[in-house]
């Protein structure tokens, strides 16, 4: 066209921009202190930036990646810690948007954004511990998914030593652990002492649905031990009149982080 009026493309010239860029292989790891993404970069001569959307200028939230033109595939590990880059956990979920910018300074049509999400399983689980007055053994554990919280119960002395025998009146503690403790916390409620007598199950509620002791002289309140990160409740060994076997069953509320303490007073 006439440069004094306007410039126009030749009628036989067309530009088609590619928009079907393949997604790189990525592996997301849900960790106790944050979320980690492994990004497998196969593009030779990659020259760009990885960053959390909304935090492109924060050095904790960005990574400059420059590869030579003859580079081999490379895996970049991009980790975001909780409390940084806007990453927090809400109801057991943590997420952010990862931007893969394929230009060192500009966001072009080649840039890609991915919603990275981790779900930490919380909720309620029942844990059961069976024991005989003379022999105390752990019945089992429960687990969920990713990374799974595992709840377990055991009977210990006040020094923390697990015991394998007891007599009526022995000063003991029921201990509940939720692992991994760096991610999860626990809250015990609806705890019941049970036994079978003549094919009939008898039970005695020791902790109510609010997590409070029904009779502290029989079974005490639950306390959190910050050193062992365990829940502990003290009691003196007891049994039902016609049976030497007792099972403890508790409903454990699994929380992301520490559970709110219960005020039973």
Tab-separated table of C-alpha atoms in Angstrom:
chain	number	residue	atom	x	y	z
A	1	UNK	CA	0.000	0.000	0.000
A	2	UNK	CA	0.903	3.675	-0.001
A	3	UNK	CA	3.208	4.310	3.001
A	4	UNK	CA	1.896	7.887	3.184
A	5	UNK	CA	-1.618	6.505	3.773
A	6	UNK	CA	-1.384	3.082	5.386
A	7	UNK	CA	0.596	-0.132	5.345
A	8	UNK	CA	-1.157	-3.355	4.532
A	9	UNK	CA	-0.055	-6.948	4.128
A	10	UNK	CA	0.278	-8.487	0.751
A	11	UNK	CA	-2.839	-10.449	-0.121
A	12	UNK	CA	-0.831	-13.648	-0.457
A	13	UNK	CA	0.831	-13.355	2.974
A	14	UNK	CA	-0.754	-15.017	6.015
A	15	UNK	CA	0.506	-15.563	9.560
A	16	UNK	CA	-0.720	-18.439	11.679
A	17	UNK	CA	0.375	-18.460	15.291
A	18	UNK	CA	0.680	-21.828	16.959
A	19	UNK	CA	-1.497	-22.231	20.069
A	20	UNK	CA	-1.371	-26.001	20.647
A	21	UNK	CA	1.791	-26.102	22.749
A	22	UNK	CA	2.107	-29.480	24.485
A	23	UNK	CA	1.903	-29.568	28.257
A	24	UNK	CA	5.216	-30.486	29.900
A	25	UNK	CA	5.371	-33.545	32.100
A	26	UNK	CA	4.783	-32.402	35.671
A	27	UNK	CA	4.708	-34.219	39.000
A	28	UNK	CA	3.074	-32.558	42.017
A	29	UNK	CA	4.174	-33.548	45.534
A	30	UNK	CA	2.052	-32.558	48.539
A	31	UNK	CA	4.566	-32.006	51.336
A	32	UNK	CA	4.244	-31.163	55.007
A	33	UNK	CA	5.745	-27.685	54.532
A	34	UNK	CA	4.469	-26.807	51.071
A	35	UNK	CA	3.780	-27.941	47.513
A	36	UNK	CA	6.492	-29.048	45.092
A	37	UNK	CA	6.232	-29.331	41.305
A	38	UNK	CA	8.740	-31.180	39.132
A	39	UNK	CA	8.646	-29.788	35.583
A	40	UNK	CA	10.287	-31.777	32.797
A	41	UNK	CA	11.496	-29.286	30.178
A	42	UNK	CA	12.262	-30.822	26.786
A	43	UNK	CA	12.359	-27.612	24.739
A	44	UNK	CA	15.905	-26.858	23.594
A	45	UNK	CA	17.085	-23.327	24.252
A	46	UNK	CA	14.299	-22.651	26.745
A	47	UNK	CA	14.692	-19.094	28.033
A	48	UNK	CA	11.943	-18.048	30.396
A	49	UNK	CA	10.561	-17.780	33.909
A	50	UNK	CA	8.535	-20.016	36.219
A	51	UNK	CA	6.483	-18.141	38.798
A	52	UNK	CA	3.377	-18.133	40.953
A	53	UNK	CA	0.654	-16.006	39.406
A	54	UNK	CA	0.348	-12.705	41.240
A	55	UNK	CA	3.868	-12.988	42.687
A	56	UNK	CA	6.060	-12.657	39.589
A	57	UNK	CA	8.429	-10.158	41.250
A	58	UNK	CA	8.909	-12.079	44.498
A	59	UNK	CA	12.223	-13.951	44.394
A	60	UNK	CA	10.766	-16.729	46.575
A	61	UNK	CA	8.037	-17.292	44.021
A	62	UNK	CA	9.912	-17.217	40.711
A	63	UNK	CA	12.668	-19.118	38.932
A	64	UNK	CA	14.594	-17.977	35.858
A	65	UNK	CA	15.422	-20.900	33.569
A	66	UNK	CA	17.906	-20.505	30.722
A	67	UNK	CA	19.009	-23.522	28.709
A	68	UNK	CA	21.560	-23.661	25.867
A	69	UNK	CA	20.327	-24.281	22.341
A	70	UNK	CA	21.790	-27.788	22.360
A	71	UNK	CA	20.484	-28.660	25.838
A	72	UNK	CA	19.160	-32.070	26.827
A	73	UNK	CA	15.810	-32.478	28.628
A	74	UNK	CA	15.982	-31.134	32.166
A	75	UNK	CA	13.804	-31.360	35.280
A	76	UNK	CA	13.240	-28.179	37.270
A	77	UNK	CA	12.037	-28.492	40.871
A	78	UNK	CA	9.757	-25.599	41.817
A	79	UNK	CA	8.684	-25.565	45.468
A	80	UNK	CA	6.321	-23.162	47.231
A	81	UNK	CA	6.331	-23.179	51.031
A	82	UNK	CA	3.214	-22.571	53.082
A	83	UNK	CA	2.969	-18.950	54.152
A	84	UNK	CA	4.770	-17.683	51.029
A	85	UNK	CA	3.502	-16.682	47.580
A	86	UNK	CA	-0.053	-16.593	48.924
A	87	UNK	CA	-0.045	-20.363	49.536
A	88	UNK	CA	-2.237	-21.313	52.486
A	89	UNK	CA	-4.346	-24.336	53.329
A	90	UNK	CA	-8.110	-23.969	53.642
A	91	UNK	CA	-10.183	-26.968	54.741
A	92	UNK	CA	-7.317	-29.285	53.869
A	93	UNK	CA	-6.720	-27.833	50.395
A	94	UNK	CA	-3.795	-25.782	49.100
A	95	UNK	CA	-3.420	-24.439	45.570
A	96	UNK	CA	-1.731	-21.868	43.365
A	97	UNK	CA	-1.409	-21.047	39.663
A	98	UNK	CA	1.983	-21.843	38.131
A	99	UNK	CA	2.897	-19.768	35.087
A	100	UNK	CA	5.465	-21.098	32.619
A	101	UNK	CA	6.571	-17.984	30.746
A	102	UNK	CA	8.603	-18.817	27.642
A	103	UNK	CA	10.171	-15.375	27.335
A	104	UNK	CA	12.580	-13.781	29.841
A	105	UNK	CA	10.569	-10.548	30.147
A	106	UNK	CA	7.211	-10.767	28.381
A	107	UNK	CA	4.076	-12.859	28.713
A	108	UNK	CA	3.428	-13.989	25.146
A	109	UNK	CA	0.970	-16.355	23.523
A	110	UNK	CA	3.449	-19.153	24.288
A	111	UNK	CA	3.015	-18.755	28.055
A	112	UNK	CA	1.128	-21.483	29.910
A	113	UNK	CA	-0.628	-21.441	33.281
A	114	UNK	CA	-1.516	-24.480	35.387
A	115	UNK	CA	-3.663	-24.748	38.493
A	116	UNK	CA	-1.600	-26.733	41.005
A	117	UNK	CA	-3.706	-28.241	43.781
A	118	UNK	CA	-3.024	-30.433	46.805
A	119	UNK	CA	-5.717	-32.071	48.910
A	120	UNK	CA	-4.811	-33.181	52.414
A	121	UNK	CA	-7.325	-35.677	53.753
A	122	UNK	CA	-9.073	-34.594	56.937
A	123	UNK	CA	-12.298	-35.722	58.572
A	124	UNK	CA	-13.323	-38.255	61.173
A	125	UNK	CA	-12.097	-41.791	61.747
A	126	UNK	CA	-12.848	-44.437	64.343
A	127	UNK	CA	-9.915	-46.040	66.142
A	128	UNK	CA	-10.323	-49.153	68.268
A	129	UNK	CA	-7.931	-50.612	70.821
A	130	UNK	CA	-8.614	-53.951	72.497
A	131	UNK	CA	-6.919	-55.199	75.655
A	132	UNK	CA	-7.127	-57.689	78.473
A	133	UNK	CA	-6.565	-56.698	82.077
A	134	UNK	CA	-3.331	-58.676	82.070
A	135	UNK	CA	-2.264	-58.092	78.446
A	136	UNK	CA	-2.548	-54.827	76.472
A	137	UNK	CA	-2.082	-54.864	72.691
A	138	UNK	CA	-2.792	-52.477	69.854
A	139	UNK	CA	-5.589	-53.685	67.587
A	140	UNK	CA	-4.642	-51.720	64.475
A	141	UNK	CA	-4.458	-48.431	62.630
A	142	UNK	CA	-6.476	-46.608	59.987
A	143	UNK	CA	-5.293	-44.618	56.991
A	144	UNK	CA	-6.593	-42.355	54.258
A	145	UNK	CA	-4.987	-40.959	51.151
A	146	UNK	CA	-2.366	-38.477	50.234
A	147	UNK	CA	-0.201	-38.182	52.179
A	148	UNK	CA	-2.419	-40.359	54.370
A	149	UNK	CA	-3.140	-39.540	58.004
A	150	UNK	CA	-2.708	-42.623	60.178
A	151	UNK	CA	-4.393	-42.782	63.580
A	152	UNK	CA	-3.266	-45.188	66.277
A	153	UNK	CA	-3.933	-45.787	69.962
A	154	UNK	CA	-1.823	-47.388	72.636
A	155	UNK	CA	-1.732	-47.601	76.426
A	156	UNK	CA	1.321	-46.179	78.167
A	157	UNK	CA	2.588	-45.343	81.628
A	158	UNK	CA	3.048	-41.732	82.743
A	159	UNK	CA	6.673	-41.970	81.597
A	160	UNK	CA	5.506	-42.775	78.059
A	161	UNK	CA	6.478	-46.457	78.123
A	162	UNK	CA	4.079	-48.761	76.306
A	163	UNK	CA	2.947	-51.592	78.560
A	164	UNK	CA	1.975	-55.196	77.906
A	165	UNK	CA	0.391	-56.038	81.270
A	166	UNK	CA	-1.647	-54.235	83.927
A	167	UNK	CA	-3.661	-54.739	87.073
A	168	UNK	CA	-6.843	-53.104	88.305
A	169	UNK	CA	-6.064	-49.604	89.572
A	170	UNK	CA	-2.786	-49.145	87.673
A	171	UNK	CA	-2.209	-45.510	86.728
A	172	UNK	CA	-2.204	-45.503	82.913
A	173	UNK	CA	-2.722	-43.223	79.933
A	174	UNK	CA	-4.511	-43.767	76.640
A	175	UNK	CA	-2.404	-42.201	73.880
A	176	UNK	CA	-3.639	-41.237	70.409
A	177	UNK	CA	-1.195	-40.372	67.617
A	178	UNK	CA	-2.008	-38.910	64.204
A	179	UNK	CA	0.821	-39.235	61.690
A	180	UNK	CA	2.474	-37.503	59.967
A	181	UNK	CA	2.263	-35.060	62.881
A	182	UNK	CA	4.010	-32.357	60.829
A	183	UNK	CA	0.838	-32.130	58.703
A	184	UNK	CA	-2.085	-33.332	60.808
A	185	UNK	CA	-3.509	-32.881	64.270
A	186	UNK	CA	-6.141	-34.889	66.122
A	187	UNK	CA	-9.156	-34.328	68.349
A	188	UNK	CA	-10.667	-37.254	70.293
A	189	UNK	CA	-14.366	-37.528	71.108
A	190	UNK	CA	-17.102	-40.121	71.620
A	191	UNK	CA	-14.710	-42.549	73.327
A	192	UNK	CA	-16.310	-45.730	74.636
A	193	UNK	CA	-15.065	-48.625	76.773
A	194	UNK	CA	-16.677	-51.845	75.533
A	195	UNK	CA	-16.806	-55.510	76.481
A	196	UNK	CA	-18.715	-58.632	75.451
A	197	UNK	CA	-20.726	-60.448	78.125
A	198	UNK	CA	-22.793	-63.502	77.138
A	199	UNK	CA	-22.859	-62.390	73.495
A	200	UNK	CA	-24.135	-58.965	74.572
A	201	UNK	CA	-21.926	-55.916	74.134
A	202	UNK	CA	-21.780	-53.602	77.128
A	203	UNK	CA	-20.290	-50.149	76.899
A	204	UNK	CA	-19.421	-47.174	79.049
A	205	UNK	CA	-18.918	-43.715	77.520
A	206	UNK	CA	-15.731	-42.140	78.884
A	207	UNK	CA	-15.515	-39.114	76.528
A	208	UNK	CA	-18.636	-37.417	75.156
A	209	UNK	CA	-19.292	-36.092	71.647
A	210	UNK	CA	-17.744	-32.739	72.606
A	211	UNK	CA	-14.452	-34.348	73.632
A	212	UNK	CA	-15.029	-33.956	77.392
A	213	UNK	CA	-14.730	-36.613	80.102
A	214	UNK	CA	-18.062	-37.953	81.369
A	215	UNK	CA	-16.518	-38.843	84.746
A	216	UNK	CA	-12.961	-37.530	85.273
A	217	UNK	CA	-12.536	-39.821	88.289
A	218	UNK	CA	-12.767	-42.817	85.914
A	219	UNK	CA	-11.226	-41.419	82.728
A	220	UNK	CA	-9.590	-37.991	82.536
A	221	UNK	CA	-9.704	-35.124	80.043
A	222	UNK	CA	-7.671	-35.251	76.845
A	223	UNK	CA	-4.507	-33.144	76.796
A	224	UNK	CA	-2.086	-32.383	73.968
A	225	UNK	CA	1.597	-33.104	74.599
A	226	UNK	CA	3.645	-30.739	72.369
A	227	UNK	CA	6.837	-32.781	72.854
A	228	UNK	CA	5.418	-36.067	71.556
A	229	UNK	CA	2.621	-34.361	69.552
A	230	UNK	CA	0.220	-36.903	71.051
A	231	UNK	CA	-3.200	-36.767	72.697
A	232	UNK	CA	-3.197	-38.235	76.215
A	233	UNK	CA	-5.929	-39.082	78.716
A	234	UNK	CA	-5.162	-40.560	82.137
A	235	UNK	CA	-7.134	-43.358	83.794
A	236	UNK	CA	-6.801	-46.104	86.369
A	237	UNK	CA	-7.134	-49.589	84.892
A	238	UNK	CA	-10.690	-50.887	85.237
A	239	UNK	CA	-12.901	-53.636	83.846
A	240	UNK	CA	-16.518	-54.723	83.728
A	241	UNK	CA	-17.621	-57.087	86.541
A	242	UNK	CA	-18.033	-60.231	84.454
A	243	UNK	CA	-15.313	-59.774	81.820
A	244	UNK	CA	-11.549	-59.212	81.773
A	245	UNK	CA	-11.567	-57.908	78.205
A	246	UNK	CA	-12.077	-54.245	77.354
A	247	UNK	CA	-11.940	-52.375	74.061
A	248	UNK	CA	-11.536	-48.616	73.756
A	249	UNK	CA	-13.073	-46.999	70.700
A	250	UNK	CA	-12.690	-43.294	69.883
A	251	UNK	CA	-13.819	-41.033	67.084
A	252	UNK	CA	-10.780	-39.034	65.939
A	253	UNK	CA	-11.285	-35.760	64.130
A	254	UNK	CA	-8.268	-35.274	61.836
A	255	UNK	CA	-7.343	-31.622	61.274
A	256	UNK	CA	-4.922	-29.984	58.871
A	257	UNK	CA	-2.433	-28.582	61.367
A	258	UNK	CA	-3.426	-28.419	65.024
A	259	UNK	CA	-7.036	-28.864	66.095
A	260	UNK	CA	-8.685	-26.184	68.183
A	261	UNK	CA	-8.420	-27.066	71.898
A	262	UNK	CA	-11.572	-28.124	73.751
A	263	UNK	CA	-12.725	-26.188	76.808
A	264	UNK	CA	-14.450	-28.658	79.131
A	265	UNK	CA	-14.284	-26.540	82.285
